[in-house]
Coordinates of C-alpha atoms in Angstrom, one line a residue:
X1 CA 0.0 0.0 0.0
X2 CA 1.1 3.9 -0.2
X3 CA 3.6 4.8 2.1
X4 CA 3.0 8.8 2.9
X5 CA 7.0 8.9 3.4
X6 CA 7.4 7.7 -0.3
X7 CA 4.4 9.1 -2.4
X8 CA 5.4 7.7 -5.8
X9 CA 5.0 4.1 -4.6
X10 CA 1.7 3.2 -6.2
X11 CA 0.8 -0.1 -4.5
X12 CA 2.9 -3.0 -6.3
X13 CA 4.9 -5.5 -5.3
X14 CA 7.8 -6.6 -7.6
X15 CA 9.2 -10.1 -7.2
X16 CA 12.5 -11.7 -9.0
X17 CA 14.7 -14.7 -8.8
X18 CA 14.7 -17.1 -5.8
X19 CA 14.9 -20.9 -6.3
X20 CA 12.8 -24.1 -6.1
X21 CA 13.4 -27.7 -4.7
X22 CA 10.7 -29.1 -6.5
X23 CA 11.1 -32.2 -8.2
X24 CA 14.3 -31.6 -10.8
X25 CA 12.5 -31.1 -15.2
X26 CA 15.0 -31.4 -17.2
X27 CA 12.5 -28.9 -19.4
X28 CA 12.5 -26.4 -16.5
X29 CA 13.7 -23.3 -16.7
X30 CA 15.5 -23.8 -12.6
X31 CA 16.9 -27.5 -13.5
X32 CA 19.5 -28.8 -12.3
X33 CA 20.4 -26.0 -9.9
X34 CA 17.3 -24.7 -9.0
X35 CA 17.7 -21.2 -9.3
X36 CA 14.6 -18.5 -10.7
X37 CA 15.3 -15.6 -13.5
X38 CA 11.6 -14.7 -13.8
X39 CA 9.6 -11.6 -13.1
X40 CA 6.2 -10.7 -11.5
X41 CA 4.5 -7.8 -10.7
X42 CA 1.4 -7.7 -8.3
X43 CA -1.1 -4.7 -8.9
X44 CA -2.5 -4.7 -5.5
X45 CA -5.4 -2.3 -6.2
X46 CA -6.8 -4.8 -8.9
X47 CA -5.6 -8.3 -7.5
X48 CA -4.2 -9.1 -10.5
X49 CA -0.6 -10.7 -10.3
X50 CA 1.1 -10.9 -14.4
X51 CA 5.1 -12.2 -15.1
X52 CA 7.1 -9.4 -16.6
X53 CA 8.6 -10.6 -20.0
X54 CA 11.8 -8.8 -20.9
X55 CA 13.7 -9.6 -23.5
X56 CA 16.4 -12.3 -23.1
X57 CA 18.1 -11.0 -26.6
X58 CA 19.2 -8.0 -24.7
X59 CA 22.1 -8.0 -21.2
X60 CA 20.0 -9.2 -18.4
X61 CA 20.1 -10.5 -15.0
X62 CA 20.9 -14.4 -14.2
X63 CA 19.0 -16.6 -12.4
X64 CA 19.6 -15.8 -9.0
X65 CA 19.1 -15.9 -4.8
X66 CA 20.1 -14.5 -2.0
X67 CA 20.0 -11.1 -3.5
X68 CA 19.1 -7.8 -2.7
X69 CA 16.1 -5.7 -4.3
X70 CA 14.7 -2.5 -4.1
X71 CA 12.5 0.3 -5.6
X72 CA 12.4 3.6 -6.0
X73 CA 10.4 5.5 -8.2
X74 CA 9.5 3.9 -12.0
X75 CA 12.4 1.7 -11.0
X76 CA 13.5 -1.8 -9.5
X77 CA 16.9 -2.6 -8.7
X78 CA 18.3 -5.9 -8.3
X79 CA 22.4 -6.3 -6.9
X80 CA 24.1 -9.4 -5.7
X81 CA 23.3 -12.7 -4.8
X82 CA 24.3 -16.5 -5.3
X83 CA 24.4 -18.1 -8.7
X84 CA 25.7 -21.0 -10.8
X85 CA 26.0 -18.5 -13.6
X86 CA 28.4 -16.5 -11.7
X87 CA 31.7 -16.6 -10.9
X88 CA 32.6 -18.9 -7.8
X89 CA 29.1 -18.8 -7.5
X90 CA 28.7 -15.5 -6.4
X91 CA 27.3 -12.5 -8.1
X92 CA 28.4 -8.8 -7.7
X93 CA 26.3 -7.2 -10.7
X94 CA 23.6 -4.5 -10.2
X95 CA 20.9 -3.8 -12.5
X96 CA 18.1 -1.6 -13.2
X97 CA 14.2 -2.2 -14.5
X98 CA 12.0 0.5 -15.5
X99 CA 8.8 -1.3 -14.1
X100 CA 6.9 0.8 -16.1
X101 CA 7.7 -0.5 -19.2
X102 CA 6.0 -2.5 -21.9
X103 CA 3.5 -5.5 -19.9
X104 CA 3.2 -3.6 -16.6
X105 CA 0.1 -2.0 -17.4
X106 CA -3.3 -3.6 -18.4
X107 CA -4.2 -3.6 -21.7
X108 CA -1.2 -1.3 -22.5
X109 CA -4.1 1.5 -20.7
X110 CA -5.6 0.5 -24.4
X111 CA -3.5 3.4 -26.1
X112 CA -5.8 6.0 -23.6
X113 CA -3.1 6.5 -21.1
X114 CA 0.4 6.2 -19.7
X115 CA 1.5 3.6 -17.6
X116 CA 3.0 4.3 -14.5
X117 CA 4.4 1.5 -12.0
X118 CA 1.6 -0.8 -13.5
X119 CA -1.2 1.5 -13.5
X120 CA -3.2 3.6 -16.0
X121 CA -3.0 7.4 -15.6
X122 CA -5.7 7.8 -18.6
X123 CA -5.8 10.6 -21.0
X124 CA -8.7 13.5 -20.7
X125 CA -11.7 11.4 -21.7
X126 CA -11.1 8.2 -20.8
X127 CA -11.8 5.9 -17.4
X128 CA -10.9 2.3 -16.1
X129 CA -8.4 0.6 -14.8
X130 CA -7.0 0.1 -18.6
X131 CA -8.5 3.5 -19.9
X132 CA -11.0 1.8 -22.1
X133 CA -14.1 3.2 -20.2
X134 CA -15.3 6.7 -21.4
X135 CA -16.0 10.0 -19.4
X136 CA -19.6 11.8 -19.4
X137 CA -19.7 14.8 -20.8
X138 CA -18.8 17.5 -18.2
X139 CA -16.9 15.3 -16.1
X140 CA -14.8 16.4 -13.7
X141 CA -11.6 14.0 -13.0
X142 CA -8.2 13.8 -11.3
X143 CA -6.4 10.9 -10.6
X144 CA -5.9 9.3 -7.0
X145 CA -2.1 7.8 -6.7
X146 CA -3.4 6.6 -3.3
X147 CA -6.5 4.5 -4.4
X148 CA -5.1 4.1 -8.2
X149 CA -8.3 5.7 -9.8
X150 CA -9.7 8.4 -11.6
X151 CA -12.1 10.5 -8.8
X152 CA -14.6 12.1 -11.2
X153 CA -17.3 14.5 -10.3
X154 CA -19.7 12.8 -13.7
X155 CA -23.1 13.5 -14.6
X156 CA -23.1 16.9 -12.1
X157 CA -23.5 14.6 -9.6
X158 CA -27.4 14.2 -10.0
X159 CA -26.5 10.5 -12.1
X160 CA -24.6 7.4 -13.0
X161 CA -21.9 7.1 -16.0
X162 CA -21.9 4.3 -18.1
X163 CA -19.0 2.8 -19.3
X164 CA -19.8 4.2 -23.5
X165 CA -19.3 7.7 -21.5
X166 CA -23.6 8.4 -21.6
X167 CA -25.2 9.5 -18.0
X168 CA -28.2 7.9 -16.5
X169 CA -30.0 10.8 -14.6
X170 CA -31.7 10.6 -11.4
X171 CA -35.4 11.2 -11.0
X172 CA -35.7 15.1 -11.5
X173 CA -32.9 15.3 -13.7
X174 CA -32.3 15.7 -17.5
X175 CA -30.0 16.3 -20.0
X176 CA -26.4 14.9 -21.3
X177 CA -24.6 15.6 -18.1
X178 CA -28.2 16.2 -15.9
X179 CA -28.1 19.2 -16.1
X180 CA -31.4 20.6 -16.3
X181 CA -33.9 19.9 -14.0
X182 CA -36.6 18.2 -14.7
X183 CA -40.4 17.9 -13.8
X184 CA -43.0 15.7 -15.3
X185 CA -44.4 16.2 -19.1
X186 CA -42.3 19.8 -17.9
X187 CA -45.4 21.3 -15.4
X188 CA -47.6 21.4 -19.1
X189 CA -46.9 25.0 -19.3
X190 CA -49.7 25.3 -16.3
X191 CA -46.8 25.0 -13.3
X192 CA -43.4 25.7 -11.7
X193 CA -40.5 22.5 -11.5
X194 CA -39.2 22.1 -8.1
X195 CA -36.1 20.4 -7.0
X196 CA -36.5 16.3 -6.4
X197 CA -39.0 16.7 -10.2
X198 CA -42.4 17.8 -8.6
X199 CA -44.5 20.2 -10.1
X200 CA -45.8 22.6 -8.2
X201 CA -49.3 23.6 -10.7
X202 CA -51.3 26.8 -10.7
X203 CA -54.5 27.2 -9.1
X204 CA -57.0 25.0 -10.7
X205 CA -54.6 22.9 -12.5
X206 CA -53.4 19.8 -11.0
X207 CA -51.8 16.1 -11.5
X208 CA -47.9 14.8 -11.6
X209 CA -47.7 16.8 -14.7
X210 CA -50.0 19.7 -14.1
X211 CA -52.1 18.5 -16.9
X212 CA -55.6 18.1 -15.5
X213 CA -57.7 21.3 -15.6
X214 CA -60.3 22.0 -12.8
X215 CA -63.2 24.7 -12.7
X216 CA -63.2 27.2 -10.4
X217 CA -64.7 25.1 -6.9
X218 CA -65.0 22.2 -8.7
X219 CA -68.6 24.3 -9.9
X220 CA -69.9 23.8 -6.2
X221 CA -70.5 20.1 -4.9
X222 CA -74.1 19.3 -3.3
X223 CA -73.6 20.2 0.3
X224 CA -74.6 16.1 1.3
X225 CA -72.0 14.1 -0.1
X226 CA -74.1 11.2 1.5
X227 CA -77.6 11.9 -0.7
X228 CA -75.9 13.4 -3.8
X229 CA -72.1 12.7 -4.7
X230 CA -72.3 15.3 -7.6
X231 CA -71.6 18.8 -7.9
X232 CA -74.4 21.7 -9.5
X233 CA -72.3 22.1 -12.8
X234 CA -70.8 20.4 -15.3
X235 CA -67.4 21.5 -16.2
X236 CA -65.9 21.8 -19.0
X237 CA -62.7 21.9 -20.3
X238 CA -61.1 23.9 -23.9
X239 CA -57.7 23.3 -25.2
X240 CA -56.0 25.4 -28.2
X241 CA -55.1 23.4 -29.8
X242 CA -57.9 21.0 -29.0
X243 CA -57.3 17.8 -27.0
X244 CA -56.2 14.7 -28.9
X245 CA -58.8 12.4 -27.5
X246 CA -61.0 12.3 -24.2
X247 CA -60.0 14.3 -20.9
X248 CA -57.8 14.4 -18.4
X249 CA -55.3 12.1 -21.3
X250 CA -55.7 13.2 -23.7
X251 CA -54.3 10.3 -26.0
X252 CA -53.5 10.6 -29.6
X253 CA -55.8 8.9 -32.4
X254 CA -56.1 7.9 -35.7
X255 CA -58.8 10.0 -36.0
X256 CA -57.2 12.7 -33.7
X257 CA -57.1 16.7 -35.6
X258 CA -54.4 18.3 -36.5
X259 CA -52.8 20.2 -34.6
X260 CA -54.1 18.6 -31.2
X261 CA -52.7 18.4 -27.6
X262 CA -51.4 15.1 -26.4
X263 CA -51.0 14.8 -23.0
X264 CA -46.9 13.7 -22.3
X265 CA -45.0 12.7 -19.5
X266 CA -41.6 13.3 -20.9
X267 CA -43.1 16.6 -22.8
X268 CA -46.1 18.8 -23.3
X269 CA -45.6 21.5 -25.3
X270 CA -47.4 24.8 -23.6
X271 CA -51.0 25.3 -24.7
X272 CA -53.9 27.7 -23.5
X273 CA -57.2 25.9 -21.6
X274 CA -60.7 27.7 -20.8
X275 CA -63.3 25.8 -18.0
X276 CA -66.2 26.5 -17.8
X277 CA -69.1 25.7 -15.5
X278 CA -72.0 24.5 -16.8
X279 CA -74.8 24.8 -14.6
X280 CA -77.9 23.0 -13.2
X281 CA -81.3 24.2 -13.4
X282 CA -82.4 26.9 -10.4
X283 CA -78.0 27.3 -10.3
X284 CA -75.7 29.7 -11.5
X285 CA -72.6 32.1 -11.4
X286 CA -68.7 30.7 -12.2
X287 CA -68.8 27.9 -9.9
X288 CA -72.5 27.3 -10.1
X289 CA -72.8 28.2 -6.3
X290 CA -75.5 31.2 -6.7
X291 CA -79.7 29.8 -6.3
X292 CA -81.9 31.5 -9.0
X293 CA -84.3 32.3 -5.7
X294 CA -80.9 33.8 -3.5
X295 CA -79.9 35.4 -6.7
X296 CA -83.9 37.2 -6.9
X297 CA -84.0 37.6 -3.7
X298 CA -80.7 39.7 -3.3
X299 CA -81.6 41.7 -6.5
X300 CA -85.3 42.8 -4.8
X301 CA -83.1 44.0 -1.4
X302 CA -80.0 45.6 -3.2
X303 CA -81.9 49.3 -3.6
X304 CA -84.7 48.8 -1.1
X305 CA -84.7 50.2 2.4
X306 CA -86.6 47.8 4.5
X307 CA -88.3 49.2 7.6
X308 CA -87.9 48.3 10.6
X309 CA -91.4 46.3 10.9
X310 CA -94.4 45.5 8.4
X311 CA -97.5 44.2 7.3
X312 CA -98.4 41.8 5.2
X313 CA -101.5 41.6 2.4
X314 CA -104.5 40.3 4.0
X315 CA -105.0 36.8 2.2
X316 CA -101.5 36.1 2.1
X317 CA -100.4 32.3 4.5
X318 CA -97.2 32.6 6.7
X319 CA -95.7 29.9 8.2
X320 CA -96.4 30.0 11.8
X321 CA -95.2 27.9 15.2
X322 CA -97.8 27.8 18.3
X323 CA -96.9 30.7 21.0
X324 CA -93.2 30.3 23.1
X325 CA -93.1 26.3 21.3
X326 CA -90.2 26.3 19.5
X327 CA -89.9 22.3 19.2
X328 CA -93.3 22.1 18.2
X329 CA -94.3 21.4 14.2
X330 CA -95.0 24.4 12.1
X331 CA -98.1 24.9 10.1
X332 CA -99.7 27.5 7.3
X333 CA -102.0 30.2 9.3
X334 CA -103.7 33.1 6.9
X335 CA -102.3 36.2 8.4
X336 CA -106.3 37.2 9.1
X337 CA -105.9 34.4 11.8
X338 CA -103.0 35.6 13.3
X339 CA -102.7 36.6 17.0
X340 CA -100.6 38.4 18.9
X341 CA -97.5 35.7 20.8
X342 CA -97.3 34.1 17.5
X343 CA -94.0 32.9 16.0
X344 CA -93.8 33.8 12.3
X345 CA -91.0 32.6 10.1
X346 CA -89.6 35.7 8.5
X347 CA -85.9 37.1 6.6
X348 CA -83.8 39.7 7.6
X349 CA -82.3 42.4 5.2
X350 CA -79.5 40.1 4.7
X351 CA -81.6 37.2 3.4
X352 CA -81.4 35.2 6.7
X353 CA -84.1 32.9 8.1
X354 CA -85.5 33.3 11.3
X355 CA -88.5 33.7 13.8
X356 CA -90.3 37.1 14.7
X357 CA -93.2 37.3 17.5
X358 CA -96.4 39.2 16.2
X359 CA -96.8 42.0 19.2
X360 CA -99.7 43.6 17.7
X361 CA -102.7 42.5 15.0
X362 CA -104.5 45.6 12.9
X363 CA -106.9 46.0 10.2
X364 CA -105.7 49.0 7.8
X365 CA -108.5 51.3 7.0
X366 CA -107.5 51.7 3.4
X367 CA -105.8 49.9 0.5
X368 CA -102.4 49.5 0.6
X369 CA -99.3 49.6 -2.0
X370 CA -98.3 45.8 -2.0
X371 CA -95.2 44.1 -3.4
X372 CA -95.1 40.7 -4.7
X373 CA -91.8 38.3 -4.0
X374 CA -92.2 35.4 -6.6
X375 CA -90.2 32.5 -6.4
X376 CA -89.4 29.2 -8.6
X377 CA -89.6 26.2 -6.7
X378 CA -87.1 23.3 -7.7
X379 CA -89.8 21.0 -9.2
X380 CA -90.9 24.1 -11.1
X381 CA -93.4 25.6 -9.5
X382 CA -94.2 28.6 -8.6
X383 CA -95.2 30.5 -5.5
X384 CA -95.4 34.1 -4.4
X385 CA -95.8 36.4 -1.3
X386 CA -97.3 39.6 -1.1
X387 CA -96.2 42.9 1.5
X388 CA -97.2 46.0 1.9
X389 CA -95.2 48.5 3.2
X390 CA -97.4 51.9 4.2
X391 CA -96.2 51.9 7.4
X392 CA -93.6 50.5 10.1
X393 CA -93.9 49.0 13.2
X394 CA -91.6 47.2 15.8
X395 CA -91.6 43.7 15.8
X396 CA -89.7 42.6 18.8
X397 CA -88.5 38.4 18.6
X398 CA -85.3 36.7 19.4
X399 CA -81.9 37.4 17.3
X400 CA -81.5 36.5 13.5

């Protein structure tokens, strides 16, 4: 391993020479004597052990044991030892090995890179223990003498780099080096993209991609989910260019027009969208939340005064409750019956229901100007109730 007190050693062992006693081959290289000539090297970062083949054409050391060895730098040096090849059997020679010759790297770093003491110091561009991996775009890289690598910074750290040199980006992420963030069909033109890919839609727009158009309130559902699951609208939703098929997806067809809007999780170009409510009988407004009668109703009050009490037209019914029995069940009384203690169902100028106590029963001793509320029912028929207002009275009964 890396010695801190001798920084170029890159983590290789170098072995040469030695001898055998095994059982004497005429066709071995050690027989008769028993002494070794060859080389190894041992890469320990890839556990890969390969014999060093230098030429034998060329001066080079005997076979050899008993000798001393050493490294420094790109070089092994071997002086010394005991041999039959030597004189009197002993050797005093010393000779010098640039380990990082021809066969000490893998692959030769696969023409990508230079070799250094058995390892691959690869060119801009290239990756791997013999240099035949590629970079991602953008990369990043120097090279670690300690751990015998490229360190890379690849795909802006937001993916994986393959091997051909092309980044696989993480969810959110796009783009040759994932780069760009990325959101779903890109928000559909109807959102904002948010780090980790989530889109974050405008109001009445929602889904993963922000594709799915809503009206305003949903157009009002029924106030009891339990009886009626519905809302008091129907809404509906334009696109420009029109949708390819059916709503929310939108999916392309044969019979699709052209141009049309096709709903796309990897893209959806931006497009313009209308929704509108369309609304139930006796409803209206945006969201379908405004009664025909409420809507009447309001109109009659918006420039009209009320007094502070009133009478109403002779042969006109109110809806009446027995005196101080507010449990009790309401009936229809003809205000001619009426009598003072009675509780009358009645409105305040907001439009509120309510009870009011009748404190005082007249006859009026002449016509007088009436005005006539009508209303729509909701299985369509009518009804109407008539007040006049020539004068004003108190009518004292508990809060609206």
């Amino acid at each position: 391993t890396a010695d801190p007190a001798t920084p170029w050693c890159r983590g290789q062992a170098i072995f040469f020479g030695g001898s055998t006693s095994a059982e004497r081959d005429p066709e071995h290289p050690a027989y008769p004597a028993g002494y070794l000539g060859d080389m190894w090297l041992y890469n320990m970062s890839s556990n890969t052990i390969s014999e060093v083949m230098y030429s034998k054409a060329n001066p080079h050391p005997v076979r050899r044991r008993n000798h001393a060895a050493t490294i420094d730098r790109d070089f092994f040096y071997i002086f010394g030892g005991q041999s039959d090849e030597c004189t009197r059997g002993i050797c005093g020679d010393m000779w010098k090995y640039n380990i990082s010759g021809p066969g000490s790297c893998q692959n030769e770093c696969s023409g990508h890179g230079v070799c250094e003491w058995g390892f691959c110091i690869c060119d801009p561009g290239f990756k791997g223990s013999d240099c035949s991996g590629f970079n991602c775009p953008e990369s990043a890289c120097t090279y670690s003498y300690e751990n015998h690598n490229l360190d890379c910074m690849e795909c802006s750290g937001k993916g994986t780099c393959t091997n051909n040199g092309s980044c696989v980006c993480n969810d959110g992420w796009k783009g040759e080096a994932c780069q760009v963030l990325s959101c779903p069909g890109s928000c559909s033109g109807h959102g904002e993209c948010r780090v980790g890919g989530v889109c974050e839609c405008h109001p009445n727009f929602g889904g993963p991609d922000c594709f799915e158009a809503f009206c305003i309130n949903n157009c009002t559902p029924w106030g009891d989910p339990a009886y009626d699951s519905g809302t008091k609208g129907d809404c509906i939703v334009q696109r420009f260019p029109p949708c390819c098929g059916t709503e929310p997806d939108c999916v392309r067809t044969i019979t699709s027009p052209v141009p049309c809007t096709e709903r796309n999780l990897e893209y959806t170009p931006p497009h313009n969208v209308s929704r509108t409510c369309v609304c139930a009988d006796t409803y209206f407004g945006d969201d379908c939340g405004t009664t025909i009668a409420d809507f009447t109703i309001a109109e009659a009050l918006k420039n009209y005064q009320p007094p502070e009490g009133g009478c109403f037209a002779a042969h006109s019914t109110v809806e009446t409750m027995p005196h101080a029995m507010l449990n009790a069940s309401t009936r229809r009384t003809a205000v001619s019956e009426l009598t003072v203690g009675d509780m009358v169902a009645s409105m305040d100028g907001g439009g509120r229901a309510g009870w009011s106590t009748v404190v005082w029963v007249h006859d009026h001793l002449a016509p007088a100007p009436t005005r006539i509320l009508h209303f729509r029912l909701h299985d369509g028929a009518s009804s109407s109730l008539e007040l006049t207002d020539w004068h004003a009275v108190s009518i004292a009964g508990p809060p609206w």
